[in-house]
Coordinates of C-alpha atoms in Angstrom, one line a residue:
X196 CA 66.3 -5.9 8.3
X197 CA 66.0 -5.4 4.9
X198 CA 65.7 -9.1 3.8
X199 CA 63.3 -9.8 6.7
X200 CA 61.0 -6.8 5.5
X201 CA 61.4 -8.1 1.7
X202 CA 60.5 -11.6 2.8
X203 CA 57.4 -10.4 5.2
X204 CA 56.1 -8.8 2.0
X205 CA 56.4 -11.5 0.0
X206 CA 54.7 -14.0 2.5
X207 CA 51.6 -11.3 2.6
X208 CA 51.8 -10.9 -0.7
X209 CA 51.3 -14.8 -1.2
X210 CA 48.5 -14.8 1.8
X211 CA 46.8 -12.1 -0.1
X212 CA 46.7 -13.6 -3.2
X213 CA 45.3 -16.9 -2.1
X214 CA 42.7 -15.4 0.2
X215 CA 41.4 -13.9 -3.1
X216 CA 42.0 -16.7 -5.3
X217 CA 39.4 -18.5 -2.1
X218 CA 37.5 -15.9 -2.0
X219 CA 33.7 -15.6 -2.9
X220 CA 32.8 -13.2 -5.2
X221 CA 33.1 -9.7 -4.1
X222 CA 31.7 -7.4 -6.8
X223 CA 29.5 -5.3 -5.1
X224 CA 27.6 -5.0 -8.3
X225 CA 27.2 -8.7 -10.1
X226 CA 25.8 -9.8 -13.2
X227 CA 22.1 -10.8 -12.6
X228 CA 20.1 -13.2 -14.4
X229 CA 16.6 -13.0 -14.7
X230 CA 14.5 -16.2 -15.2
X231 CA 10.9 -15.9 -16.1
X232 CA 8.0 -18.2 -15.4
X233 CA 6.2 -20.4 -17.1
X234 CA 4.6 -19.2 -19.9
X235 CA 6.4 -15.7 -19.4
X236 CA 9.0 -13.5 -21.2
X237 CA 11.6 -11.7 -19.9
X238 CA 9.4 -8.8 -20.2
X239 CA 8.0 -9.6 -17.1
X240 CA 11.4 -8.6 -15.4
X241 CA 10.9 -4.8 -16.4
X242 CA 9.7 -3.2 -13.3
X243 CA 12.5 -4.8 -11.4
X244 CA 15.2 -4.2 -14.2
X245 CA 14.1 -0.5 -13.3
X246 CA 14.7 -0.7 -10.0
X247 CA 18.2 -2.1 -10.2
X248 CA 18.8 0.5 -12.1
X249 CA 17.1 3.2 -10.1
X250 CA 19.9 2.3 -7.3
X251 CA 23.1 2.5 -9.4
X252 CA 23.0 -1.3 -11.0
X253 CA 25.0 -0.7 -14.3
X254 CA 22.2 -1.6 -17.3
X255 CA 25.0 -4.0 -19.4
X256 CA 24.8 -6.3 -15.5
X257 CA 20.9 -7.1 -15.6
X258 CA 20.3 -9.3 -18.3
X259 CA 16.7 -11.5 -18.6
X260 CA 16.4 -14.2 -20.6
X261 CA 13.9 -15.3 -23.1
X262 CA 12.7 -19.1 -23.2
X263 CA 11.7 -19.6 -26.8
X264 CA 9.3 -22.3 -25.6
X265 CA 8.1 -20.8 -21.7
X266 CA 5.5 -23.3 -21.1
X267 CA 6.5 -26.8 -19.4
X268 CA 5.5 -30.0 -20.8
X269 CA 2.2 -32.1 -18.9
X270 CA 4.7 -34.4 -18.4
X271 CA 8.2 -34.0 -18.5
X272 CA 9.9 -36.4 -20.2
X273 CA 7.5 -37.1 -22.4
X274 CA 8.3 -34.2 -26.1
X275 CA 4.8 -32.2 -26.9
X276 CA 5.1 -29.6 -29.6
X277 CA 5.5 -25.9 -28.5
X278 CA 6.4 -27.0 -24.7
X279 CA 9.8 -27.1 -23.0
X280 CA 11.3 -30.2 -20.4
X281 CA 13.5 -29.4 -17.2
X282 CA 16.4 -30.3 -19.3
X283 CA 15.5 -28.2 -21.8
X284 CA 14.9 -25.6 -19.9
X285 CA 18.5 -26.1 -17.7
X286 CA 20.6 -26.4 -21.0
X287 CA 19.0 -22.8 -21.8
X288 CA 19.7 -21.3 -19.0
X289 CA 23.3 -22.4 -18.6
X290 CA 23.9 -21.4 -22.2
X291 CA 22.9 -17.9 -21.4
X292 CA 25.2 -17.5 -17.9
X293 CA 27.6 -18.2 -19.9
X294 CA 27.2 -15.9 -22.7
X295 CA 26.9 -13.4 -19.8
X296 CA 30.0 -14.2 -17.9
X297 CA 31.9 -14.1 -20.9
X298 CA 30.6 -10.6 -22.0
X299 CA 30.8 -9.1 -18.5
X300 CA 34.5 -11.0 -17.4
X301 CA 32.9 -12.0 -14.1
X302 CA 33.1 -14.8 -12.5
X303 CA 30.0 -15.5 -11.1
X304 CA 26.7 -13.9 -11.7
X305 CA 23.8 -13.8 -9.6
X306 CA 20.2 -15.7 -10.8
X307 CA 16.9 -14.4 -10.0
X308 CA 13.9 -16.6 -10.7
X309 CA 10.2 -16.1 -10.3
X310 CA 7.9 -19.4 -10.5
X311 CA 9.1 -22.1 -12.8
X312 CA 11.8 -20.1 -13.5
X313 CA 13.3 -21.0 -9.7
X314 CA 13.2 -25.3 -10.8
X315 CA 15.6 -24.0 -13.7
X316 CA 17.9 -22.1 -11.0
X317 CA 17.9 -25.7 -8.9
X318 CA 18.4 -27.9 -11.6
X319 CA 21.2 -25.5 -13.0
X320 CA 22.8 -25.3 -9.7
X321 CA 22.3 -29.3 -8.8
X322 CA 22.6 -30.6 -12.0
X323 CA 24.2 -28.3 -14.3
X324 CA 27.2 -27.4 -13.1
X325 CA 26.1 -24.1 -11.6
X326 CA 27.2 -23.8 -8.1
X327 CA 30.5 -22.7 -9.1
X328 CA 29.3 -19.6 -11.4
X329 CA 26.5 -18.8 -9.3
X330 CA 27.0 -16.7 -5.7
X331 CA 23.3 -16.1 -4.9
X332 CA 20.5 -17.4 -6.1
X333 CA 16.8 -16.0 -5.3
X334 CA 13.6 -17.8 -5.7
X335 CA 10.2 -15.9 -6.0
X336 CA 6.9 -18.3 -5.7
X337 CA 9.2 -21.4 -6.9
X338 CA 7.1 -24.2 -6.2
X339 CA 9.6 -25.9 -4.5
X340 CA 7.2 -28.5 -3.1
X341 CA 5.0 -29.1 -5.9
X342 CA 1.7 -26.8 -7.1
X343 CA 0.4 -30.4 -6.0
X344 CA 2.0 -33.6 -3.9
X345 CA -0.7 -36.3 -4.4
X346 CA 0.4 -39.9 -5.4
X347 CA 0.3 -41.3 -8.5
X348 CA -1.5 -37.9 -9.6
X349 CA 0.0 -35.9 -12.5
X350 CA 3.6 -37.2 -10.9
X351 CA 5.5 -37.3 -14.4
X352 CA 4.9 -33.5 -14.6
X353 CA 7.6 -31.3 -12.8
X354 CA 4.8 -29.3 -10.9
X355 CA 4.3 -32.8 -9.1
X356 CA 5.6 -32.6 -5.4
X357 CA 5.9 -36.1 -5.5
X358 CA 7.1 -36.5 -9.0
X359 CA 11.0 -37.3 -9.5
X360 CA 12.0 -34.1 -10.6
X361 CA 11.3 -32.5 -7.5
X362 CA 11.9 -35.2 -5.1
X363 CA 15.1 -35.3 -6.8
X364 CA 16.3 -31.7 -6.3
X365 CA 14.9 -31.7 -2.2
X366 CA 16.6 -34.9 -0.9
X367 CA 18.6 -34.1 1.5
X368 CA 22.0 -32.7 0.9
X369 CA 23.8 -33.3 4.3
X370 CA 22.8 -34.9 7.8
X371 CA 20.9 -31.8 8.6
X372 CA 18.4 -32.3 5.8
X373 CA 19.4 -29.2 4.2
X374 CA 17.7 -29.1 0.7
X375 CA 20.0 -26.6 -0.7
X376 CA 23.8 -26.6 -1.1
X377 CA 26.6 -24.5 -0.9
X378 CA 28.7 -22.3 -2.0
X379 CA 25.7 -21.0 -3.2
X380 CA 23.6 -18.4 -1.0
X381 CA 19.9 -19.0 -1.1
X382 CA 17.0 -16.9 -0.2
X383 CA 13.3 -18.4 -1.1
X384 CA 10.4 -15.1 -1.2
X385 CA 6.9 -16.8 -0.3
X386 CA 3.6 -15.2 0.7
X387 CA 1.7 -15.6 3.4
X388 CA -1.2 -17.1 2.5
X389 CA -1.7 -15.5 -1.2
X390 CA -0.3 -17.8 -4.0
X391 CA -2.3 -19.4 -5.7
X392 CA 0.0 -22.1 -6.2
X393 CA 1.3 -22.6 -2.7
X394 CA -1.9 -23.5 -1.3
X395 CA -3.5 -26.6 0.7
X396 CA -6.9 -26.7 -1.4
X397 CA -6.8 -27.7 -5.2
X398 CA -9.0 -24.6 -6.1
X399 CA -6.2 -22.9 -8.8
X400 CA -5.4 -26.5 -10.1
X401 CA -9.1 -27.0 -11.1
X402 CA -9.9 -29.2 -7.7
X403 CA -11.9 -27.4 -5.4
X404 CA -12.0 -29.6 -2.2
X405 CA -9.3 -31.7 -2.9
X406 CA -6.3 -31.4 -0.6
X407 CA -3.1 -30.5 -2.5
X408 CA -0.6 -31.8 0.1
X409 CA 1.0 -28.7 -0.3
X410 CA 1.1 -25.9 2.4
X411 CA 1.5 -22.0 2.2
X412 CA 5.3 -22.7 3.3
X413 CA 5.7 -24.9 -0.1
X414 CA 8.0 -22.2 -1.6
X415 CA 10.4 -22.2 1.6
X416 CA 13.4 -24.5 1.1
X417 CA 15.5 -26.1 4.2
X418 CA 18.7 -24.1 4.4
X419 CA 17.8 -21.3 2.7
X420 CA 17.0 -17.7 4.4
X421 CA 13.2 -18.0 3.6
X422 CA 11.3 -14.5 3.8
X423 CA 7.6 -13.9 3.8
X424 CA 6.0 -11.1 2.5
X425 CA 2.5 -10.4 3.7
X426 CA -0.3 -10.4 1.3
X427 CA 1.3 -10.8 -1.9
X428 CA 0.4 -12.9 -4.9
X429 CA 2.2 -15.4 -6.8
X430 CA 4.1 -13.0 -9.4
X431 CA 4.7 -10.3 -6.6
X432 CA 6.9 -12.6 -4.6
X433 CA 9.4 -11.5 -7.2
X434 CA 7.9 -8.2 -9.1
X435 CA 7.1 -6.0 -6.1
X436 CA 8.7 -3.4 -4.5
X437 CA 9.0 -5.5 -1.0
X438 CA 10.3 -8.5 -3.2
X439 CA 12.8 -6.0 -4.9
X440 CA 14.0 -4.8 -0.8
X441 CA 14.6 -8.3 0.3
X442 CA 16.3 -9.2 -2.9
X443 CA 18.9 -6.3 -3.1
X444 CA 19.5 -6.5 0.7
X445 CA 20.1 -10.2 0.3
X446 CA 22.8 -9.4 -2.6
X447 CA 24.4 -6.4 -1.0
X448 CA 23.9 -7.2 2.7
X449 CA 22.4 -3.3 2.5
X450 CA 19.1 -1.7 1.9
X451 CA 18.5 0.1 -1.6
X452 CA 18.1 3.8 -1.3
X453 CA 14.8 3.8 -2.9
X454 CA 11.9 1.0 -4.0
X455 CA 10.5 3.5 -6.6
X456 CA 11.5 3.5 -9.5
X457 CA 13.2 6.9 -10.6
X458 CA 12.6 9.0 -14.1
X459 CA 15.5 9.2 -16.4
X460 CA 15.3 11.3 -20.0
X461 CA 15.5 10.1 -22.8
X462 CA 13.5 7.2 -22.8
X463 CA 14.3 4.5 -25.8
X464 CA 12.6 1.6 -25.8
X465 CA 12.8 -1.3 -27.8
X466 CA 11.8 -5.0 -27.5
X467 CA 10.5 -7.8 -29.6
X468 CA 7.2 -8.5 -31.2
X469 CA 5.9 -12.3 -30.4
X470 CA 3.0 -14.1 -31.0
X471 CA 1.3 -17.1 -30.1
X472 CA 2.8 -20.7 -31.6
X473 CA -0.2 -23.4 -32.6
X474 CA -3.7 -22.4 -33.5
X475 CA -6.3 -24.7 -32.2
X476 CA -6.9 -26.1 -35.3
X477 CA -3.4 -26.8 -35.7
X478 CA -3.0 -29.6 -32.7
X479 CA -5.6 -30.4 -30.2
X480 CA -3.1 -29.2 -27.9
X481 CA -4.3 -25.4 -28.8
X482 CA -2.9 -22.3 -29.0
X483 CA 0.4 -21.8 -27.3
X484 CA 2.5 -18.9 -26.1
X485 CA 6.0 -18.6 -27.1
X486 CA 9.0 -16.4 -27.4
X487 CA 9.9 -16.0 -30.7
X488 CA 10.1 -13.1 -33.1
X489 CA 7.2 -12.9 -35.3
X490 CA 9.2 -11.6 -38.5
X491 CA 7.4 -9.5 -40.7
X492 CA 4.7 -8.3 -38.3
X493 CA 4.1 -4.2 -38.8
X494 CA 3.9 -2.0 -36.0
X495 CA 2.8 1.9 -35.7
X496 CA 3.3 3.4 -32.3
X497 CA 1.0 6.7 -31.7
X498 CA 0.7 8.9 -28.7
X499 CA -2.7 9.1 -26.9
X500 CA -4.7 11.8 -24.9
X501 CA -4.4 10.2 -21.3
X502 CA -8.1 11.3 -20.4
X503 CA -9.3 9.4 -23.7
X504 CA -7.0 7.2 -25.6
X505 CA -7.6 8.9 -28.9
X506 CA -4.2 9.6 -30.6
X507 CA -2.8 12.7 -30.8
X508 CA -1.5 12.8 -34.1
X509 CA -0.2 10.6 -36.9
X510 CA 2.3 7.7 -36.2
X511 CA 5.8 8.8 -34.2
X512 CA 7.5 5.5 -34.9
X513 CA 6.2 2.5 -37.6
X514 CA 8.1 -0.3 -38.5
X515 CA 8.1 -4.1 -40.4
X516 CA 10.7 -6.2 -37.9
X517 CA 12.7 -8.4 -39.1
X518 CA 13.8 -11.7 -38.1
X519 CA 15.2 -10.6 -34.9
X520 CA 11.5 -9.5 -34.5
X521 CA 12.8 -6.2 -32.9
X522 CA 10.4 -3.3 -33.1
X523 CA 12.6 -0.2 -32.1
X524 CA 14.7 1.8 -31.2
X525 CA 12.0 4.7 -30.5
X526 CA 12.6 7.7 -28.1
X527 CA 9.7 8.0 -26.2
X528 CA 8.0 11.4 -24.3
X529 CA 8.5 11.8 -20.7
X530 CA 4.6 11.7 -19.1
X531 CA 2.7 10.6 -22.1
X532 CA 1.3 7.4 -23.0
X533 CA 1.1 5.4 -26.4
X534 CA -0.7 3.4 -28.3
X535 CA 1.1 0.2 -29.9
X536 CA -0.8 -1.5 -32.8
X537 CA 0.6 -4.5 -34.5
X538 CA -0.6 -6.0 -37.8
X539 CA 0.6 -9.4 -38.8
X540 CA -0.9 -12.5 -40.9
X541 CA -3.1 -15.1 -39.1
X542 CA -3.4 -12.1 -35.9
X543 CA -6.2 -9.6 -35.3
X544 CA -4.7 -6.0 -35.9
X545 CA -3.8 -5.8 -31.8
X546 CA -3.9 -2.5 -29.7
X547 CA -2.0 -1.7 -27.1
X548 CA -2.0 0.5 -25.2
X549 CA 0.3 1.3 -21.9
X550 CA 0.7 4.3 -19.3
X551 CA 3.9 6.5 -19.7
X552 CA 7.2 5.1 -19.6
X553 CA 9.7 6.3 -16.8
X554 CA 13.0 5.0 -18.0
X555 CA 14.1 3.0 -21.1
X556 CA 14.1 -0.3 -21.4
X557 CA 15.0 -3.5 -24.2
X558 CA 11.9 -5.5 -22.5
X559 CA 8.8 -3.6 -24.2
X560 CA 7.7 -7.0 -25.7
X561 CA 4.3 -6.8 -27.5
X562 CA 2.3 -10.1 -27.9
X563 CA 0.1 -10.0 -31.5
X564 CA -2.8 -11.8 -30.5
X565 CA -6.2 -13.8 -31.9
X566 CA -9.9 -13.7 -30.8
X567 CA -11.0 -16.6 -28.6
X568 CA -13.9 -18.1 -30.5
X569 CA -16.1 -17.2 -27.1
X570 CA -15.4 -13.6 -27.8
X571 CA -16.1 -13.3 -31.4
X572 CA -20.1 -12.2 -31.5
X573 CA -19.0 -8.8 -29.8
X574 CA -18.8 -5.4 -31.0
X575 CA -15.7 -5.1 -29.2
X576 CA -13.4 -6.5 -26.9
X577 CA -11.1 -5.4 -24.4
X578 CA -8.8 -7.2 -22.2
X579 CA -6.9 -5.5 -18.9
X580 CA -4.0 -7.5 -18.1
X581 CA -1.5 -6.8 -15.0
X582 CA 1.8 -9.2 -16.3
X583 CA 3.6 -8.3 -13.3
X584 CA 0.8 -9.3 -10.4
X585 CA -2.7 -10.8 -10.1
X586 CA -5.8 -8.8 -9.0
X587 CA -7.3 -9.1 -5.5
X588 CA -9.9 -7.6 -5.2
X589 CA -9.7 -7.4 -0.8
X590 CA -6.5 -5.8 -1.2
X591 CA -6.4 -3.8 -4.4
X592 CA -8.2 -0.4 -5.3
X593 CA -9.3 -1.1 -9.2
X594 CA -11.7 -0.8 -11.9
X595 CA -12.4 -1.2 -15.2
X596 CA -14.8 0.6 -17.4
X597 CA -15.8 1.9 -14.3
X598 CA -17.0 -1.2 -12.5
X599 CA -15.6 -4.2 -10.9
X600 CA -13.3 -6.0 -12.9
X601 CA -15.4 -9.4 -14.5
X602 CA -13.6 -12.3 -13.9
X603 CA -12.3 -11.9 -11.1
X604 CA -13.2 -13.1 -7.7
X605 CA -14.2 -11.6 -4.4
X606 CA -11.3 -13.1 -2.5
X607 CA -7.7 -14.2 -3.1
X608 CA -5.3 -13.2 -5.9
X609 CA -5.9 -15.8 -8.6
X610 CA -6.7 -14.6 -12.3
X611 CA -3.8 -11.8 -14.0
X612 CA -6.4 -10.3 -16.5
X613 CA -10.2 -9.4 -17.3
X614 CA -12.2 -8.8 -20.6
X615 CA -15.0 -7.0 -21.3
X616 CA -16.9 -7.8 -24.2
X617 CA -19.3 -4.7 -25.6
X618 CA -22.3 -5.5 -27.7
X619 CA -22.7 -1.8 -28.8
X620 CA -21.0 -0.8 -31.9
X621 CA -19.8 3.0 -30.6
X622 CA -16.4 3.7 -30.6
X623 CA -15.2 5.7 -27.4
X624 CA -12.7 5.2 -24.6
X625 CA -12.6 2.8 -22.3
X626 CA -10.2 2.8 -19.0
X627 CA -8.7 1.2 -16.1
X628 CA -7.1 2.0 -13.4
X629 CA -5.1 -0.2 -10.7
X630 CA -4.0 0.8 -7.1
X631 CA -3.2 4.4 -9.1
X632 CA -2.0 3.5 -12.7
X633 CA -4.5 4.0 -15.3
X634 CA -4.7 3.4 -18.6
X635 CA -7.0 4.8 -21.4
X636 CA -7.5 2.6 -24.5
X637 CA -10.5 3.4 -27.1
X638 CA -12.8 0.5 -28.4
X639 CA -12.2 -1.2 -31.8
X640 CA -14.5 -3.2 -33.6
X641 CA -14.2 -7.0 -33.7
X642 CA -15.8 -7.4 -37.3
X643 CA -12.6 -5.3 -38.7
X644 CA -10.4 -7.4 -37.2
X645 CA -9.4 -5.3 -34.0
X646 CA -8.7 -6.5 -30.3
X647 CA -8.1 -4.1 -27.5
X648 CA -5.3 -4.4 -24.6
X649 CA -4.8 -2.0 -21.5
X650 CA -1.5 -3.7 -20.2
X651 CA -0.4 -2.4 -16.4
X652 CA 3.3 -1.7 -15.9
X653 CA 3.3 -2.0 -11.8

């Protein structure tokens, strides 16, 4: 009896371990990998960092990367200064999964990617050797389709629907069609009719009239689970609350305990300080967002009276970063908000300013920035920029200086930010607020140098 027990538990034993050595991976809290879109940071990622957070996702397991070069390349194959190819772009990416299985000892992480970011997750995946480090993957507003499918237009850039880049990564992968593959989970987040770059007129491509070949259902991939949230723009397939639901019920098979984002003390922030990469009179290409630490750049962070911007005080945290370009660490007050200002050579001394922080975070990237040449007969100019969603203005309660935003048009969520130019020399606040956030910023004159930002968090 007592050989026959000993040998049943060695058999189960056996079973046991090979169901786990076969097993997908079970930690109920992965590594996740955030992938911006083009001509983003992972800065963008913030909100939803938060949230993950907010429901018990350890901080070391939510990692978002940084593309040194965001923007892609008009066309693809073809090297232009400042610009990144798919390749590029894969090579990147799989470098950094790796850098984050190794530090967490997983063996598989999870990757989350909002626009272009969701062609790196596929060509990973397909091409790169990911399927067997990645368990889930979640595309927000991937353009899976194309932004365009019209022959013999644009086809050598990877937006092209037509182009081989994306004809390559949606043949068919069995004799269902299927245009994903396993092991891999998939879910695709699409709206319903609001992204400006799933949409059947070439309006947001500069083509008004001209059919894109390219339907609201562009995002949605064949053998994916493919979710549709009502009303929401192109970055709010992946930086919303309802993206955020469907995402963490599609990783954990649960719903999250909250969608808001909850208050922790202290708050430390830190991120980097980047600028912009050519200068128009550097390449006729123009001036070019990147990632990359501006070294040297000076920054002074002041908190501001909320009802009108005007700092409360000398500087609580100033600093010259380095080459890492890292501005903090700096403890911030619950409730209040703050004023960043960066100085740097070749940039206009830049003013930021943001509503009050609710948790820490690394991602508090601050982009110096130059005058447009349009903009530089003003007294003063101010831009209002929402990173994390578009403004529409049938849908969204907003204003700005107390009017309508400029810019932006009466229907459909198309343009992320909105300037006003003043042509009075008076210094004095000037607000905005959006769907409840406001911000309070003061003006700054032009002909010292000075440009104005009121940057949304939500």
């Amino acid at each position: 009896m007592t050989s026959r027990r000993a040998l049943f538990s060695v058999v189960a034993s056996s079973i046991l371990l090979a169901a786990c050595a076969t097993a997908p991976n079970l930690d109920p809290q992965p590594p996740i990998v955030f992938v911006h879109g083009n001509g983003d940071s992972a800065s963008i990622w913030q909100s939803t960092v938060w949230r993950f957070e907010s429901n018990g996702w350890p901080r070391e397991r939510l990692h978002a990367i940084d593309l040194p070069y965001p923007l892609a390349r008009d066309e693809d194959g073809k090297a232009q200064p400042g610009r990144t190819s798919t390749a590029e772009h894969m090579a990147y990416l799989k470098a950094e999964v790796e850098k984050v299985l190794q530090a967490t000892g997983a063996r598989q992480v999870v990757l989350i990617g909002n626009s272009r970011g969701g062609n790196a997750v596929r060509n990973y995946i397909y091409n790169g050797g990911g399927a067997s480090r990645v368990s889930h993957a979640i595309l927000g507003g991937t353009p899976n389709h194309g932004v365009w499918a019209i022959k013999g237009f644009r086809e050598a850039n990877e937006f092209s629907g037509t182009g081989p880049f994306l004809t390559g990564l949606n043949a068919p992968k069995n004799t269902a069609g299927d245009e994903v593959t396993g092991p891999v989970k998939w879910l695709t987040l699409r709206s319903d009719n609001n992204d400006k770059f799933a949409q059947p007129d070439g309006l947001w491509i500069g083509a008004k009239g001209t059919p894109t070949n390219v339907t609201f259902e562009g995002p949605a991939l064949k053998g994916a689970t493919n979710k549709v949230l009502p009303r929401v723009d192109h970055r709010e397939t992946s930086f919303s609350p309802a993206a955020f639901d469907a995402t963490y019920r599609f990783i954990t098979g649960r719903a999250p305990q909250s969608t808001t984002i909850q208050p922790e003390t202290p708050v430390v922030l830190n991120g980097k300080i980047i600028g912009l990469g050519l200068r128009p009179t550097d390449a006729a290409s123009g001036n070019y967002a990147n990632n990359l630490p501006l070294p040297g750049a000076q920054l002074a962070v002041y908190a501001t009276d909320p009802a009108t911007g005007a700092r409360m005080g000398n500087a609580v945290h100033s600093k010259t970063v380095g080459a890492d370009g890292l501005w903090g660490p700096f403890t911030a007050r619950a409730g209040v908000p703050y004023e960043f200002v960066i100085t740097a050579p070749g940039y206009a001394t830049t003013h930021i300013y943001r509503s009050p922080f609710p948790r820490s975070s690394q991602l508090i990237h601050l982009r110096a920035d130059r005058p447009a040449e349009a903009d530089k007969s003003a007294k003063s100019s101010t831009t209002l920029t929402r990173p994390r969603g578009y403004f529409d203005a049938t849908r969204d309660k907003m204003s700005f200086d107390g009017k309508a935003l400029p810019g932006v048009p009466p229907t459909g969520a198309g343009v992320s930010s909105s300037k006003i130019n003043l042509s009075q020399d008076s210094v004095r606040p000037i607000a905005a607020e959006f769907n409840g956030e406001k911000v309070t910023g003061r003006t700054w004159p032009m002909a010292e140098g000075h440009l104005v930002v009121l940057e949304l968090t939500y």
